[in-house]
Amino acid sequence: MIKNWFKNIGPGTLVAAAFIGPGTVTLCTLAGVNFGMNLLWAMVLSILATIVLQEMAARLGIVSQKGLSQVIREEIPSPFSKQFITILILSAIVIGNASYEAGNISGGILGLETVFGKWTIEVGSFAVNMMSFVVGSIAFVLLYMGNYKFLEKALVALVLLMSISFIITAMVTKPNLTEVLKGMFIPKFPEKSLLTVIGLIGTTVVPYNLFLHASLVKEKWKTTDDLSLAKKDTVISIVLGGMVSIAIIISAAAMPSSEIHNAADLAKGLEPLYGSFAKYFMALGLFAAGITSAITAPLAAAYVAKGCLGWKEGLQSKRFRTVWMVILGIGVVFSSIGIKPIEIIKFAQVANGMLLPIVAGILLWIMNKKSILGNYSNTKWQNFAGLFILTISILLGLKTILSVFNVF
């Protein structure tokens, strides 16, 4: 049974790998430190919303055997709307992932440095972090293999490592189970918690994962007979990913110190309380979170470029490889010398803020088209859930855009 489960798990795990990046780990850490168990319900809501949207993306990919960006390009009749949405998708996903990639690699570095310490060399006026090249090289090798099955197995292994690491760390802190259950199922809004609630949802419901999932499922499954396998894979993987986020919040809630600003501080802070093992488990989880996001972000960008620009080639084509190589290369260089391209990141945040509600709306529209999905179009319940999530995505989008301009 377990062997059969491993055989059929795959694309969903890559989606979980993508949304549990360094940003999610840091935000969950701060949520636990500042608000204890009180915001666990926001993660439960995020998990449910992500399952609904990702199941739609997976169903679309299997039934149509096309990526989401390709379907959008083919189905929108207005040339102006098509061009605007294509430019928005490319800006948010390709440029956005390039600007965020340094953060993904830095997350993997934090995990390594927690155990091995810093490894920098002086080059002129710059201190170059050599750990960036270690993380970048691992990501490069896994992506360059160009073999979906191998990439899938590698990421499944990393996600399992990350999950086990963070969950054991949470267990070591011996949380009060009654408080955990209350936090998960009784919504509370402590003072000044609204932005953190929105952030927790926003780091889980990720626009580029919809494109990534629709493209990946058709690499693994070819017929509608596989829809039940894809749904099971989606639910199990996203719940597992959500448990990781919940485990980080629980671990952080156990910390008495207010000197916790990121997950690396949490890893070091756990050592005097719970021994060195907690630190090592947290470091392993941090490394896995960073490396998985460092792989999936360039991969998603390459798939989006392929669909938007109408490329027919697969993972081993020169154009596909060029996209992810450029994004990975930018991430390695920026993370190694500590540069944060602030203006590009702001532009990417605005583009992503606009993209999430637009894509969620378009996905809902497409999922009701019998010409594409036939008998596999949305049910009334799926449409109701989708409209609820669309409302959330509009709020998330507005919050993201307004926060960039320091309005919210």
Short mmCIF file of N, CA, C and O in Angstrom, two decimals, residues 54-152:
data_model
loop_
_atom_site.label_atom_id
_atom_site.label_comp_id
_atom_site.label_asym_id
_atom_site.label_seq_id
_atom_site.Cartn_x
_atom_site.Cartn_y
_atom_site.Cartn_z
N GLN A 54 -6.02 24.20 -6.45
CA GLN A 54 -5.04 23.31 -7.09
C GLN A 54 -5.72 22.09 -7.71
O GLN A 54 -5.26 21.57 -8.74
N GLU A 55 -6.81 21.62 -7.10
CA GLU A 55 -7.56 20.51 -7.71
C GLU A 55 -8.12 20.91 -9.06
O GLU A 55 -8.10 20.14 -10.02
N MET A 56 -8.60 22.16 -9.16
CA MET A 56 -9.11 22.66 -10.44
C MET A 56 -7.99 22.71 -11.48
O MET A 56 -8.18 22.30 -12.64
N ALA A 57 -6.83 23.24 -11.07
CA ALA A 57 -5.70 23.35 -12.00
C ALA A 57 -5.25 21.97 -12.48
O ALA A 57 -4.97 21.77 -13.67
N ALA A 58 -5.22 20.99 -11.55
CA ALA A 58 -4.81 19.63 -11.90
C ALA A 58 -5.82 18.99 -12.85
O ALA A 58 -5.45 18.34 -13.85
N ARG A 59 -7.12 19.18 -12.57
CA ARG A 59 -8.17 18.60 -13.42
C ARG A 59 -8.09 19.19 -14.83
O ARG A 59 -8.22 18.48 -15.82
N LEU A 60 -7.86 20.50 -14.91
CA LEU A 60 -7.73 21.15 -16.21
C LEU A 60 -6.55 20.58 -17.00
O LEU A 60 -6.66 20.29 -18.19
N GLY A 61 -5.40 20.41 -16.31
CA GLY A 61 -4.20 19.90 -16.97
C GLY A 61 -4.39 18.50 -17.52
O GLY A 61 -3.97 18.18 -18.64
N ILE A 62 -5.05 17.62 -16.74
CA ILE A 62 -5.23 16.23 -17.17
C ILE A 62 -6.25 16.12 -18.29
O ILE A 62 -6.02 15.45 -19.30
N VAL A 63 -7.41 16.79 -18.14
CA VAL A 63 -8.48 16.67 -19.15
C VAL A 63 -8.07 17.31 -20.47
O VAL A 63 -8.28 16.75 -21.54
N SER A 64 -7.45 18.52 -20.40
CA SER A 64 -7.09 19.23 -21.64
C SER A 64 -5.73 18.85 -22.18
O SER A 64 -5.44 19.08 -23.35
N GLN A 65 -4.87 18.27 -21.29
CA GLN A 65 -3.47 17.99 -21.63
C GLN A 65 -2.74 19.26 -22.09
O GLN A 65 -1.90 19.23 -22.99
N LYS A 66 -3.11 20.38 -21.45
CA LYS A 66 -2.48 21.67 -21.73
C LYS A 66 -2.18 22.37 -20.41
O LYS A 66 -2.85 22.12 -19.40
N GLY A 67 -1.18 23.25 -20.42
CA GLY A 67 -0.89 24.06 -19.25
C GLY A 67 -1.89 25.20 -19.14
O GLY A 67 -2.56 25.55 -20.12
N LEU A 68 -2.01 25.79 -17.95
CA LEU A 68 -2.98 26.86 -17.72
C LEU A 68 -2.69 28.07 -18.59
O LEU A 68 -3.62 28.67 -19.15
N SER A 69 -1.41 28.45 -18.73
CA SER A 69 -1.08 29.62 -19.54
C SER A 69 -1.44 29.40 -21.01
O SER A 69 -1.88 30.32 -21.70
N GLN A 70 -1.30 28.16 -21.49
CA GLN A 70 -1.66 27.84 -22.87
C GLN A 70 -3.18 27.93 -23.07
O GLN A 70 -3.66 28.48 -24.07
N VAL A 71 -3.94 27.40 -22.11
CA VAL A 71 -5.41 27.46 -22.20
C VAL A 71 -5.88 28.91 -22.18
O VAL A 71 -6.76 29.30 -22.96
N ILE A 72 -5.30 29.72 -21.30
CA ILE A 72 -5.66 31.14 -21.23
C ILE A 72 -5.39 31.82 -22.57
O ILE A 72 -6.23 32.58 -23.09
N ARG A 73 -4.22 31.54 -23.15
CA ARG A 73 -3.85 32.14 -24.44
C ARG A 73 -4.82 31.74 -25.55
O ARG A 73 -5.15 32.54 -26.43
N GLU A 74 -5.31 30.51 -25.50
CA GLU A 74 -6.20 30.00 -26.55
C GLU A 74 -7.65 30.40 -26.36
O GLU A 74 -8.40 30.54 -27.34
N GLU A 75 -8.09 30.60 -25.12
CA GLU A 75 -9.52 30.78 -24.84
C GLU A 75 -9.98 32.22 -24.75
O GLU A 75 -11.17 32.50 -24.92
N ILE A 76 -9.09 33.15 -24.43
CA ILE A 76 -9.52 34.55 -24.32
C ILE A 76 -9.65 35.14 -25.73
O ILE A 76 -8.66 35.22 -26.47
N PRO A 77 -10.87 35.55 -26.13
CA PRO A 77 -11.07 35.98 -27.52
C PRO A 77 -10.51 37.36 -27.84
O PRO A 77 -10.02 37.59 -28.95
N SER A 78 -10.56 38.28 -26.89
CA SER A 78 -10.13 39.66 -27.16
C SER A 78 -8.60 39.75 -27.26
O SER A 78 -7.90 39.39 -26.31
N PRO A 79 -8.07 40.23 -28.39
CA PRO A 79 -6.60 40.35 -28.54
C PRO A 79 -5.98 41.24 -27.46
O PRO A 79 -4.90 40.93 -26.94
N PHE A 80 -6.66 42.36 -27.11
CA PHE A 80 -6.12 43.25 -26.10
C PHE A 80 -6.05 42.56 -24.74
O PHE A 80 -5.03 42.61 -24.05
N SER A 81 -7.16 41.91 -24.34
CA SER A 81 -7.21 41.21 -23.04
C SER A 81 -6.16 40.10 -23.00
O SER A 81 -5.49 39.92 -21.99
N LYS A 82 -6.05 39.38 -24.11
CA LYS A 82 -5.08 38.28 -24.19
C LYS A 82 -3.65 38.81 -24.00
O LYS A 82 -2.87 38.24 -23.24
N GLN A 83 -3.34 39.92 -24.69
CA GLN A 83 -2.00 40.49 -24.60
C GLN A 83 -1.72 41.02 -23.19
O GLN A 83 -0.64 40.79 -22.62
N PHE A 84 -2.71 41.71 -22.60
CA PHE A 84 -2.55 42.26 -21.26
C PHE A 84 -2.31 41.15 -20.24
O PHE A 84 -1.39 41.23 -19.41
N ILE A 85 -3.13 40.11 -20.29
CA ILE A 85 -3.01 39.02 -19.31
C ILE A 85 -1.72 38.24 -19.52
O ILE A 85 -1.06 37.84 -18.55
N THR A 86 -1.31 38.04 -20.78
CA THR A 86 -0.04 37.34 -21.06
C THR A 86 1.14 38.11 -20.48
O THR A 86 2.02 37.53 -19.85
N ILE A 87 1.15 39.45 -20.70
CA ILE A 87 2.23 40.29 -20.17
C ILE A 87 2.22 40.26 -18.64
O ILE A 87 3.27 40.16 -18.00
N LEU A 88 1.02 40.31 -18.05
CA LEU A 88 0.89 40.28 -16.59
C LEU A 88 1.41 38.95 -16.04
O LEU A 88 2.16 38.93 -15.04
N ILE A 89 1.04 37.84 -16.67
CA ILE A 89 1.49 36.52 -16.22
C ILE A 89 3.02 36.41 -16.31
O ILE A 89 3.69 35.99 -15.36
N LEU A 90 3.58 36.82 -17.46
CA LEU A 90 5.03 36.75 -17.63
C LEU A 90 5.74 37.66 -16.62
O LEU A 90 6.77 37.27 -16.06
N SER A 91 5.18 38.85 -16.37
CA SER A 91 5.80 39.78 -15.42
C SER A 91 5.77 39.21 -14.01
O SER A 91 6.78 39.21 -13.30
N ALA A 92 4.60 38.71 -13.60
CA ALA A 92 4.44 38.23 -12.22
C ALA A 92 5.22 36.95 -11.98
O ALA A 92 5.87 36.81 -10.93
N ILE A 93 5.18 36.03 -12.93
CA ILE A 93 5.80 34.71 -12.69
C ILE A 93 7.27 34.70 -13.07
O ILE A 93 8.12 34.30 -12.27
N VAL A 94 7.60 35.13 -14.28
CA VAL A 94 9.00 35.04 -14.74
C VAL A 94 9.86 36.08 -14.02
O VAL A 94 10.85 35.75 -13.36
N ILE A 95 9.48 37.37 -14.11
CA ILE A 95 10.26 38.42 -13.44
C ILE A 95 10.15 38.28 -11.92
O ILE A 95 11.13 38.42 -11.19
N GLY A 96 8.93 37.97 -11.45
CA GLY A 96 8.71 37.80 -10.01
C GLY A 96 9.56 36.69 -9.43
O GLY A 96 10.23 36.88 -8.41
N ASN A 97 9.55 35.53 -10.07
CA ASN A 97 10.33 34.40 -9.54
C ASN A 97 11.83 34.67 -9.60
O ASN A 97 12.58 34.19 -8.75
N ALA A 98 12.26 35.44 -10.60
CA ALA A 98 13.68 35.81 -10.67
C ALA A 98 14.07 36.68 -9.48
O ALA A 98 15.12 36.49 -8.86
N SER A 99 13.16 37.62 -9.12
CA SER A 99 13.49 38.53 -8.01
C SER A 99 13.37 37.83 -6.66
O SER A 99 14.05 38.20 -5.71
N TYR A 100 12.50 36.81 -6.57
CA TYR A 100 12.34 36.09 -5.31
C TYR A 100 13.36 34.97 -5.13
O TYR A 100 13.52 34.44 -4.03
N GLU A 101 14.03 34.58 -6.21
CA GLU A 101 14.90 33.39 -6.17
C GLU A 101 16.05 33.56 -5.18
O GLU A 101 16.47 32.59 -4.53
N ALA A 102 16.56 34.77 -5.06
CA ALA A 102 17.66 35.00 -4.10
C ALA A 102 17.19 34.66 -2.69
O ALA A 102 17.94 34.08 -1.89
N GLY A 103 15.93 35.00 -2.36
CA GLY A 103 15.38 34.67 -1.06
C GLY A 103 15.23 33.18 -0.84
O GLY A 103 15.46 32.67 0.26
N ASN A 104 14.84 32.46 -1.91
CA ASN A 104 14.72 31.01 -1.82
C ASN A 104 16.08 30.36 -1.51
O ASN A 104 16.19 29.50 -0.64
N ILE A 105 17.10 30.80 -2.24
CA ILE A 105 18.44 30.26 -2.03
C ILE A 105 18.96 30.64 -0.65
O ILE A 105 19.57 29.81 0.05
N SER A 106 18.66 31.86 -0.22
CA SER A 106 19.09 32.31 1.11
C SER A 106 18.47 31.46 2.21
O SER A 106 19.08 31.25 3.26
N GLY A 107 17.25 30.97 1.99
CA GLY A 107 16.61 30.09 2.96
C GLY A 107 17.37 28.79 3.13
O GLY A 107 17.58 28.31 4.26
N GLY A 108 17.80 28.21 2.00
CA GLY A 108 18.61 26.99 2.06
C GLY A 108 19.93 27.24 2.78
O GLY A 108 20.40 26.41 3.55
N ILE A 109 20.51 28.44 2.54
CA ILE A 109 21.77 28.82 3.18
C ILE A 109 21.60 28.91 4.70
O ILE A 109 22.46 28.46 5.46
N LEU A 110 20.48 29.49 5.16
CA LEU A 110 20.22 29.63 6.60
C LEU A 110 20.28 28.27 7.29
O LEU A 110 20.85 28.14 8.37
N GLY A 111 19.69 27.27 6.63
CA GLY A 111 19.72 25.92 7.20
C GLY A 111 21.14 25.38 7.31
O GLY A 111 21.52 24.83 8.35
N LEU A 112 21.93 25.57 6.26
CA LEU A 112 23.32 25.09 6.27
C LEU A 112 24.15 25.84 7.31
O LEU A 112 24.95 25.24 8.03
N GLU A 113 23.95 27.17 7.37
CA GLU A 113 24.76 27.98 8.29
C GLU A 113 24.43 27.70 9.75
O GLU A 113 25.30 27.85 10.61
N THR A 114 23.19 27.28 10.02
CA THR A 114 22.82 26.94 11.40
C THR A 114 23.67 25.80 11.92
O THR A 114 23.99 25.72 13.11
N VAL A 115 24.06 24.89 11.02
CA VAL A 115 24.87 23.72 11.40
C VAL A 115 26.36 23.96 11.17
O VAL A 115 27.19 23.68 12.03
N PHE A 116 26.71 24.50 9.99
CA PHE A 116 28.13 24.59 9.58
C PHE A 116 28.76 25.96 9.78
O PHE A 116 29.97 26.12 9.60
N GLY A 117 27.95 26.97 10.11
CA GLY A 117 28.49 28.31 10.24
C GLY A 117 28.63 28.99 8.88
O GLY A 117 28.34 28.39 7.84
N LYS A 118 29.07 30.24 8.87
CA LYS A 118 29.17 31.00 7.62
C LYS A 118 30.41 30.58 6.83
O LYS A 118 31.42 30.19 7.39
N TRP A 119 30.30 30.69 5.49
CA TRP A 119 31.42 30.37 4.62
C TRP A 119 31.49 31.47 3.55
O TRP A 119 30.86 31.39 2.52
N THR A 120 32.23 32.53 3.88
CA THR A 120 32.31 33.67 2.96
C THR A 120 33.77 33.95 2.59
O THR A 120 34.69 33.64 3.35
N ILE A 121 33.93 34.52 1.39
CA ILE A 121 35.27 34.97 0.99
C ILE A 121 35.17 36.42 0.52
O ILE A 121 34.13 36.85 0.02
N GLU A 122 36.25 37.18 0.70
CA GLU A 122 36.27 38.59 0.30
C GLU A 122 36.68 38.70 -1.17
O GLU A 122 37.72 38.20 -1.58
N VAL A 123 35.84 39.38 -1.96
CA VAL A 123 36.17 39.66 -3.36
C VAL A 123 35.99 41.16 -3.57
O VAL A 123 34.87 41.65 -3.71
N GLY A 124 37.11 41.88 -3.54
CA GLY A 124 37.05 43.34 -3.62
C GLY A 124 36.33 43.89 -2.40
O GLY A 124 36.69 43.60 -1.26
N SER A 125 35.27 44.68 -2.66
CA SER A 125 34.51 45.26 -1.54
C SER A 125 33.33 44.38 -1.13
O SER A 125 32.56 44.74 -0.24
N PHE A 126 33.20 43.22 -1.79
CA PHE A 126 32.07 42.33 -1.50
C PHE A 126 32.50 41.13 -0.66
O PHE A 126 33.59 40.58 -0.85
N ALA A 127 31.62 40.72 0.26
CA ALA A 127 31.79 39.45 0.97
C ALA A 127 30.88 38.45 0.28
O ALA A 127 29.65 38.56 0.36
N VAL A 128 31.47 37.48 -0.43
CA VAL A 128 30.69 36.52 -1.23
C VAL A 128 30.39 35.29 -0.39
O VAL A 128 31.30 34.64 0.14
N ASN A 129 29.11 34.97 -0.27
CA ASN A 129 28.68 33.79 0.49
C ASN A 129 28.75 32.57 -0.41
O ASN A 129 27.95 32.40 -1.33
N MET A 130 29.70 31.69 -0.15
CA MET A 130 29.93 30.53 -1.00
C MET A 130 28.82 29.47 -0.87
O MET A 130 28.66 28.61 -1.72
N MET A 131 28.05 29.55 0.24
CA MET A 131 26.93 28.61 0.41
C MET A 131 25.90 28.78 -0.71
O MET A 131 25.19 27.85 -1.06
N SER A 132 25.81 30.00 -1.28
CA SER A 132 24.88 30.25 -2.39
C SER A 132 25.17 29.33 -3.57
O SER A 132 24.27 28.81 -4.23
N PHE A 133 26.47 29.13 -3.82
CA PHE A 133 26.87 28.29 -4.96
C PHE A 133 26.62 26.82 -4.67
O PHE A 133 26.36 26.04 -5.58
N VAL A 134 26.68 26.43 -3.39
CA VAL A 134 26.37 25.04 -3.01
C VAL A 134 24.89 24.76 -3.29
O VAL A 134 24.54 23.80 -3.97
N VAL A 135 24.01 25.64 -2.77
CA VAL A 135 22.57 25.47 -2.96
C VAL A 135 22.22 25.59 -4.45
O VAL A 135 21.45 24.78 -4.98
N GLY A 136 22.80 26.59 -5.12
CA GLY A 136 22.55 26.78 -6.55
C GLY A 136 22.98 25.60 -7.39
O GLY A 136 22.29 25.20 -8.34
N SER A 137 24.11 24.99 -7.04
CA SER A 137 24.62 23.84 -7.79
C SER A 137 23.70 22.63 -7.65
O SER A 137 23.44 21.91 -8.63
N ILE A 138 23.19 22.41 -6.43
CA ILE A 138 22.25 21.29 -6.21
C ILE A 138 21.00 21.50 -7.06
O ILE A 138 20.52 20.58 -7.75
N ALA A 139 20.45 22.73 -7.03
CA ALA A 139 19.26 23.05 -7.81
C ALA A 139 19.53 22.89 -9.31
O ALA A 139 18.71 22.34 -10.05
N PHE A 140 20.71 23.35 -9.76
CA PHE A 140 21.06 23.27 -11.18
C PHE A 140 21.11 21.81 -11.65
O PHE A 140 20.55 21.47 -12.70
N VAL A 141 21.77 20.96 -10.90
CA VAL A 141 21.90 19.54 -11.29
C VAL A 141 20.54 18.88 -11.40
O VAL A 141 20.24 18.19 -12.38
N LEU A 142 19.68 19.12 -10.40
CA LEU A 142 18.36 18.49 -10.40
C LEU A 142 17.52 18.97 -11.59
O LEU A 142 16.81 18.18 -12.22
N LEU A 143 17.61 20.28 -11.91
CA LEU A 143 16.83 20.81 -13.03
C LEU A 143 17.42 20.39 -14.39
O LEU A 143 16.69 20.09 -15.32
N TYR A 144 18.76 20.36 -14.47
CA TYR A 144 19.40 20.07 -15.76
C TYR A 144 19.18 18.63 -16.21
O TYR A 144 19.21 18.34 -17.40
N MET A 145 18.95 17.74 -15.26
CA MET A 145 18.68 16.34 -15.64
C MET A 145 17.54 16.27 -16.64
O MET A 145 17.53 15.41 -17.51
N GLY A 146 16.58 17.22 -16.51
CA GLY A 146 15.50 17.31 -17.49
C GLY A 146 14.60 16.09 -17.52
O GLY A 146 13.87 15.87 -18.48
N ASN A 147 14.66 15.27 -16.47
CA ASN A 147 13.84 14.06 -16.41
C ASN A 147 12.79 14.27 -15.33
O ASN A 147 13.11 14.38 -14.15
N TYR A 148 11.51 14.34 -15.74
CA TYR A 148 10.46 14.66 -14.78
C TYR A 148 10.40 13.66 -13.63
O TYR A 148 10.28 14.04 -12.47
N LYS A 149 10.50 12.38 -13.94
CA LYS A 149 10.38 11.35 -12.90
C LYS A 149 11.49 11.50 -11.85
O LYS A 149 11.25 11.36 -10.66
N PHE A 150 12.71 11.78 -12.31
CA PHE A 150 13.83 11.94 -11.39
C PHE A 150 13.63 13.19 -10.52
O PHE A 150 13.82 13.16 -9.30
N LEU A 151 13.23 14.29 -11.18
CA LEU A 151 13.00 15.55 -10.47
C LEU A 151 11.90 15.36 -9.42
O LEU A 151 12.02 15.82 -8.28
N GLU A 152 10.85 14.67 -9.81
CA GLU A 152 9.74 14.42 -8.90
C GLU A 152 10.19 13.63 -7.67
O GLU A 152 9.89 14.00 -6.53
#
